[in-house]
Amino acid sequence: RRAYPFHEIEPKWQRYWEANKTFRTPDEIDVSKPKFYVLDMFPYPSGAGLHVGHPLGYTATDILARLKRMQGFNVLHPMGWDAFGLPAEQYAIETGTHPKITTMKNIDRFRAQLKLLGFSYDWDREISTTEPEYYKWTQWIFLQLLKRGLAFQAEVPVNWCPALGTVLANEEVIDGVSERGGHPVIRKISLFVAEQPMRQWMLKITAYADRLLEDLDDLDWPESVKEMQRNWIGRSEGAELQFNVLDVDGLERDIKITVYTTRPDTIFGATYLVLAPEHVLLSNVVPDAQIKDVEKYKEIASRKSELERTELQKEKTGVFSGCYARNPANGKAIPIWVADYVLGSYGTGAIMAVPAHDTRDHEFALKYNIPVCGVVTPDNGNFSCFEKAYTGEGIMINSSSLTTGLDINGLPNKEAGSRVIEWLEETGNGMKKVNFKLRDWLFARQRYWGEPIPVIYSDSTGECIPISEAELPLTLPELDDFTPTGTGDPPLTKALSWVKTIDPTSGGPARRETNTMPQWAGSCWYYLRFMDPRNSKALVDKEKEKYWGPVDVYVGGAEHAVLHLLYARFWHKVLHDIGIVSTKEPFQCVINQGIILGEVQYTAFRDSDGNLVSADSVDEICNFTQESVPEDKVIKSGDFFVLKDDIGIRLNSRAHKMSKSRGNVVNPDDVVLLYGADSLRLYEMFMGPFRDTKTWSTSGIDGVHRFLARVWRLIVGSPSVDGKFKAGTNDLNGEPSMEQLRCLHRCINKVTEEIEGTRFNTGISAMMEFTNAAYKCDKLPKSIVEDFVLLLSPYAPHMAEELWSRLGHSNSLAYEPFPKVNPAYLKESTITLPVQVNGKTRGTIQVEKACTEQDALALASLDSKLSKYLVGKNIKKRIYVPGKILNIILDA
Ligand code: ANZ
């Protein structure tokens, strides 16, 4: 049943907005008005089209954009496509369709779907990262990075994904599999192409580690996202110190091992050293007799991922190197081990191991019978560190040496740490050191569908030469065969005529770089291009950037907490340093929308005889089968769901992530067809708090759809049903009553506050309350109806435009001033007045604020609770403080 004609009014207003370019933000900036830049994380146009998770964020930003326009802001609300990347290329490999064609098709589909939902994007600013006019500037930024030494090539250990045929950045590998596609990733010391170690393009994000960390503090971001970035950057303070390697006679050799520690206080407890299997000094320290064992161990370690190596639960393994080093604090000789729980890529790739106070060292020492020496005690040495490492604070013990003169016994361990650093610096054995977990960003991909890296290599000298800015964009060559070569050689090597070029400086033959950029490149700076999308002279005009930057509100999924948001901040800071952008940070406020889970699914259980059994008893039976139960056979009973026909049978209920394989994906197009875009928008906002995980429920849409229909009938009327006020026919010109004004202003207040606080669901509740109250009135004047329509418009813009026009307006309401709350109408008119009898509070009465003493007394004697104290009594005295209290003193 179509409760109101959304199928007519929605396309009508979408056509109107498009024809009138209602939401176009003029190219020329109008500095007389404040600006509001509200941005969605632009989507990857996948072949599957939009799912209902997309419109959650998009509706929220649309509501904000529409509100701010009506509040007089210049609003920038653009949309575009993050369209380079793996899926289109994988599809191309499978079907032979060029990724460009797939991408265009997908973009058209996405755009059409978004338009169907009535979002107020300025479509004139649409961009795609795959357009040469766009990636010209991505390449330009790369050249700037190269100029400043922030892009460089190195032979580095890589994350190699055989299935995707490419290397991946650390951030793209999650729990040992690729972030896109979930394919296994292996760590390779280096990648060999034609037996040459392949050099990889790297971006020096580590040069910005400090600023990336510090500037987080001023951002209005979810604390959890900031914390994830802090952890990823991983700043730690400690010391680097040297251990001298000893020869077989216990004499010092000319080799020192430098370790990094965050606990210099525990130096007297260091009973062995560990070198990572990939440590460069390994071959120098290991005596011949031990080489075989060590080599074997290295080989096994090279096949593990970093995660496998560092996981606390994993059993530690290692091999004795055959030699010793001297602990500089006490002069003692301690064994050097090789173990893969120490990573070659962090700190110095070597540690001093303190089994008494570090969990992993403790486990290792116990396994290999290495001494444990406790040096920090919380309780005067009455603890045993032989069962478990003590990692807390305490007082130093066992920490003095006559040989070296260092004595830190009795100091609190924090102080002892500083004292040890001083001593290291005095004796030249080490120094204070800050370390970061953040690694440089591996920026090359052995894939086709990405931005070509704009450099060439001279055939004669091998020199890497950046192409000139005037030559940009360097366009991707057409290619029929995109398949990764499997060897690590990028597919672009197959574009022979493209690869062959001339070195402009010498005129000699040269080859183009055949690696491409990762998908993150295009999304690192797109928010800047939206400010000035057609500029062919600069990536963004300075004045425009100054006006629009930074993004005021940026909405997207929490999965981008480190990857995209960290990379974009890095590029932004570089662009800031070279004077392209005026702000330190790109996104002032970031909001993560919650995930939408599929409809709740119910499961019933049967025992081996085929009888239904209650879900709470399945633990006791070993053989049971499960079957899903349709929603209409289920009712709620207390906290549980049970079978309607047999309420003794409890069911399992669970909502799952929407996925194709589960068949619980909801397609927004279907919802729009059945209920209309306004209902979908309203429902997505009404499901629950914007940031929370929510469960899709078709009956929930029914609810908001009925609400919209009620609004429709309230204002337009319907021949048969409950409509009372028909715009245009009924008399709408009366004066509003005080109660109507109060009701309206409560609604204005709530809707405005809730949109600005991104609590969209409670904004809707306020409108529902208003509608309920409005139905109780005999007459609803036009001024009240109009304001309500304006309040509704950010949420349900199609219906609001239609109502607005039926109320006699010929223009869109998109730029009408948003109703302003008058605080005078918010004041509660009645108050609760406490009543005392002989000094004791006996009850309360509801009175008008300015109520007279006479009236208050009369009300008190009518009150059921108070009357029993007052009826038939003589009143001696009355004390009345208006608005505060009524005290009645009776004759004794
Ligand atoms: C001695 C010590 C004693 C340590 C103690 C800890 C506790 P974060 O905070 O992560 O920087 N470490 C150093 N380099 C390492 C590597 N390449 N692979 C694995 N572990 C490494 O932690 C630094 C601490 O982690 C260092 O401090 C070192 O162990 C270890 F009671 O040194 B510590």
XYZ file of N, CA, C and O and ligand atoms in Angstrom, residues 234-237 239 259-267 270 276 309-310 340-361 376 389-391 435-437, ligand 1:
221
model
N 53.138 4.649 17.308
C 53.885 3.906 18.325
C 55.143 4.567 18.841
O 56.229 4.001 18.787
N 54.990 5.769 19.364
C 56.175 6.427 19.913
C 56.535 5.800 21.255
O 55.671 5.578 22.095
N 57.798 5.474 21.450
C 58.212 5.027 22.775
C 59.549 5.648 23.126
O 60.374 5.919 22.259
N 59.730 5.893 24.422
C 60.949 6.529 24.902
C 61.782 5.510 25.635
O 61.259 4.731 26.424
N 66.187 3.900 25.666
C 67.613 4.133 25.459
C 68.150 3.141 24.442
O 67.623 2.045 24.286
N 71.374 -2.284 21.378
C 69.996 -2.716 21.626
C 69.142 -1.496 21.913
O 69.651 -0.457 22.323
N 67.859 -1.655 21.693
C 66.913 -0.609 22.087
C 66.061 -1.143 23.232
O 65.537 -2.254 23.157
N 65.946 -0.356 24.297
C 65.115 -0.778 25.421
C 64.286 0.379 25.938
O 64.732 1.527 25.928
N 63.074 0.061 26.357
C 62.247 1.076 27.021
C 62.427 0.972 28.530
O 61.843 1.740 29.274
N 63.221 -0.009 28.966
C 63.410 -0.213 30.411
C 64.877 -0.220 30.796
O 65.391 -1.237 31.298
N 65.583 0.910 30.595
C 66.996 0.933 30.974
C 67.186 0.645 32.469
O 68.255 0.159 32.869
N 66.166 0.889 33.288
C 66.257 0.602 34.721
C 66.583 -0.871 34.997
O 67.180 -1.212 36.008
N 66.183 -1.749 34.061
C 66.344 -3.193 34.323
C 67.677 -3.748 33.814
O 67.831 -4.971 33.716
N 68.619 -2.882 33.542
C 69.861 -3.317 32.882
C 70.605 -4.414 33.664
O 71.181 -5.327 33.075
N 69.480 -7.910 32.806
C 69.648 -8.414 31.427
C 70.580 -9.616 31.463
O 71.785 -9.472 31.634
N 67.697 -10.440 16.160
C 66.682 -10.899 15.212
C 67.376 -11.759 14.160
O 68.548 -11.520 13.850
N 55.275 -14.122 14.572
C 56.490 -14.065 15.363
C 56.284 -13.343 16.685
O 56.926 -13.679 17.679
N 55.439 -12.341 16.689
C 55.338 -11.510 17.888
C 54.145 -11.851 18.769
O 54.024 -11.321 19.858
N 63.249 -15.341 16.825
C 62.418 -14.551 15.900
C 61.341 -13.732 16.604
O 60.599 -13.022 15.947
N 61.257 -13.811 17.946
C 60.320 -12.883 18.588
C 60.880 -11.474 18.612
O 60.180 -10.522 18.941
N 62.124 -11.343 18.245
C 62.696 -10.014 18.020
C 62.668 -9.762 16.517
O 63.077 -10.604 15.717
N 62.137 -8.595 16.145
C 61.959 -8.282 14.732
C 63.139 -7.470 14.219
O 63.646 -6.587 14.922
N 63.513 -7.758 12.999
C 64.611 -7.015 12.404
C 64.226 -5.587 12.078
O 65.070 -4.703 11.948
N 62.903 -5.338 11.973
C 62.450 -4.047 11.465
C 62.165 -3.030 12.563
O 61.775 -1.915 12.282
N 62.330 -3.422 13.830
C 62.000 -2.472 14.889
C 63.217 -2.186 15.755
O 64.037 -3.089 15.991
N 63.312 -0.959 16.248
C 64.431 -0.585 17.122
C 65.742 -0.826 16.400
O 65.948 -0.338 15.284
N 66.611 -1.609 17.012
C 67.891 -1.915 16.370
C 67.933 -3.366 15.904
O 68.968 -3.846 15.461
N 66.814 -4.070 16.077
C 66.794 -5.483 15.690
C 67.505 -6.367 16.706
O 67.785 -7.531 16.430
N 67.809 -5.792 17.869
C 68.462 -6.571 18.930
C 67.943 -6.078 20.273
O 67.604 -4.905 20.408
N 67.852 -6.991 21.231
C 67.377 -6.562 22.555
C 68.283 -7.102 23.657
O 68.989 -8.103 23.479
N 68.242 -6.379 24.794
C 68.767 -6.990 26.004
C 67.550 -7.651 26.641
O 66.489 -7.039 26.759
N 67.676 -8.927 26.974
C 66.507 -9.629 27.480
C 66.540 -9.659 29.000
O 67.570 -9.966 29.591
N 65.378 -9.268 29.582
C 65.282 -9.204 31.036
C 64.150 -10.136 31.462
O 63.010 -9.710 31.610
N 64.451 -11.418 31.634
C 63.375 -12.384 31.877
C 62.568 -12.116 33.150
O 61.399 -12.481 33.203
N 63.157 -11.466 34.122
C 62.404 -11.222 35.354
C 61.275 -10.216 35.132
O 60.288 -10.212 35.871
N 61.409 -9.378 34.106
C 60.453 -8.282 33.993
C 59.820 -8.132 32.611
O 59.153 -7.141 32.347
N 60.054 -9.077 31.751
C 59.412 -9.030 30.441
C 58.818 -10.411 30.151
O 59.503 -11.430 30.272
N 57.554 -10.422 29.783
C 56.827 -11.680 29.652
C 57.438 -12.613 28.615
O 57.597 -13.807 28.846
N 57.786 -12.051 27.454
C 58.306 -12.919 26.397
C 59.697 -13.441 26.748
O 60.018 -14.610 26.527
N 60.519 -12.551 27.323
C 61.861 -12.973 27.732
C 61.757 -14.055 28.807
O 62.551 -14.998 28.846
N 63.507 -5.350 40.028
C 62.491 -4.370 40.443
C 61.517 -5.082 41.368
O 60.976 -6.125 41.001
N 56.801 -13.050 34.934
C 57.566 -11.803 34.910
C 56.805 -10.735 35.691
O 55.577 -10.672 35.626
N 57.523 -9.893 36.418
C 56.873 -8.753 37.082
C 57.090 -7.507 36.228
O 58.229 -7.043 36.080
N 56.022 -6.989 35.659
C 56.182 -5.896 34.698
C 55.792 -4.536 35.279
O 55.814 -3.530 34.579
N 61.786 6.031 19.832
C 61.547 5.148 18.697
C 60.097 5.216 18.235
O 59.210 5.519 19.026
N 59.908 4.926 16.993
C 58.551 4.871 16.453
C 58.306 3.506 15.831
O 59.209 2.949 15.208
N 57.070 3.035 15.961
C 56.701 1.783 15.288
C 56.434 2.039 13.811
O 56.561 1.148 12.987
C 64.575 -4.619 28.011
C 63.266 -4.723 28.664
C 63.007 -5.037 29.966
C 62.230 -4.448 27.788
C 61.678 -5.082 30.376
C 60.923 -4.493 28.146
C 60.644 -4.818 29.462
P 58.047 -0.664 22.660
O 57.226 -0.053 23.730
O 57.267 -1.512 21.723
O 58.974 0.304 21.994
N 62.190 -4.692 21.838
C 63.020 -3.766 21.357
N 63.285 -3.964 20.054
C 62.583 -5.054 19.699
C 62.442 -5.774 18.486
N 63.095 -5.405 17.375
N 61.617 -6.831 18.458
C 60.981 -7.239 19.578
N 61.098 -6.605 20.763
C 61.883 -5.518 20.824
O 58.960 -1.781 23.411
C 60.329 -1.761 23.411
C 60.758 -2.992 24.174
O 60.497 -4.134 23.350
C 62.228 -2.954 24.471
O 62.460 -2.815 25.872
C 62.687 -4.378 24.175
O 62.569 -5.067 25.402
C 61.688 -4.882 23.191
F 61.432 -5.384 31.655
O 64.286 -4.064 26.715
B 62.829 -4.098 26.441
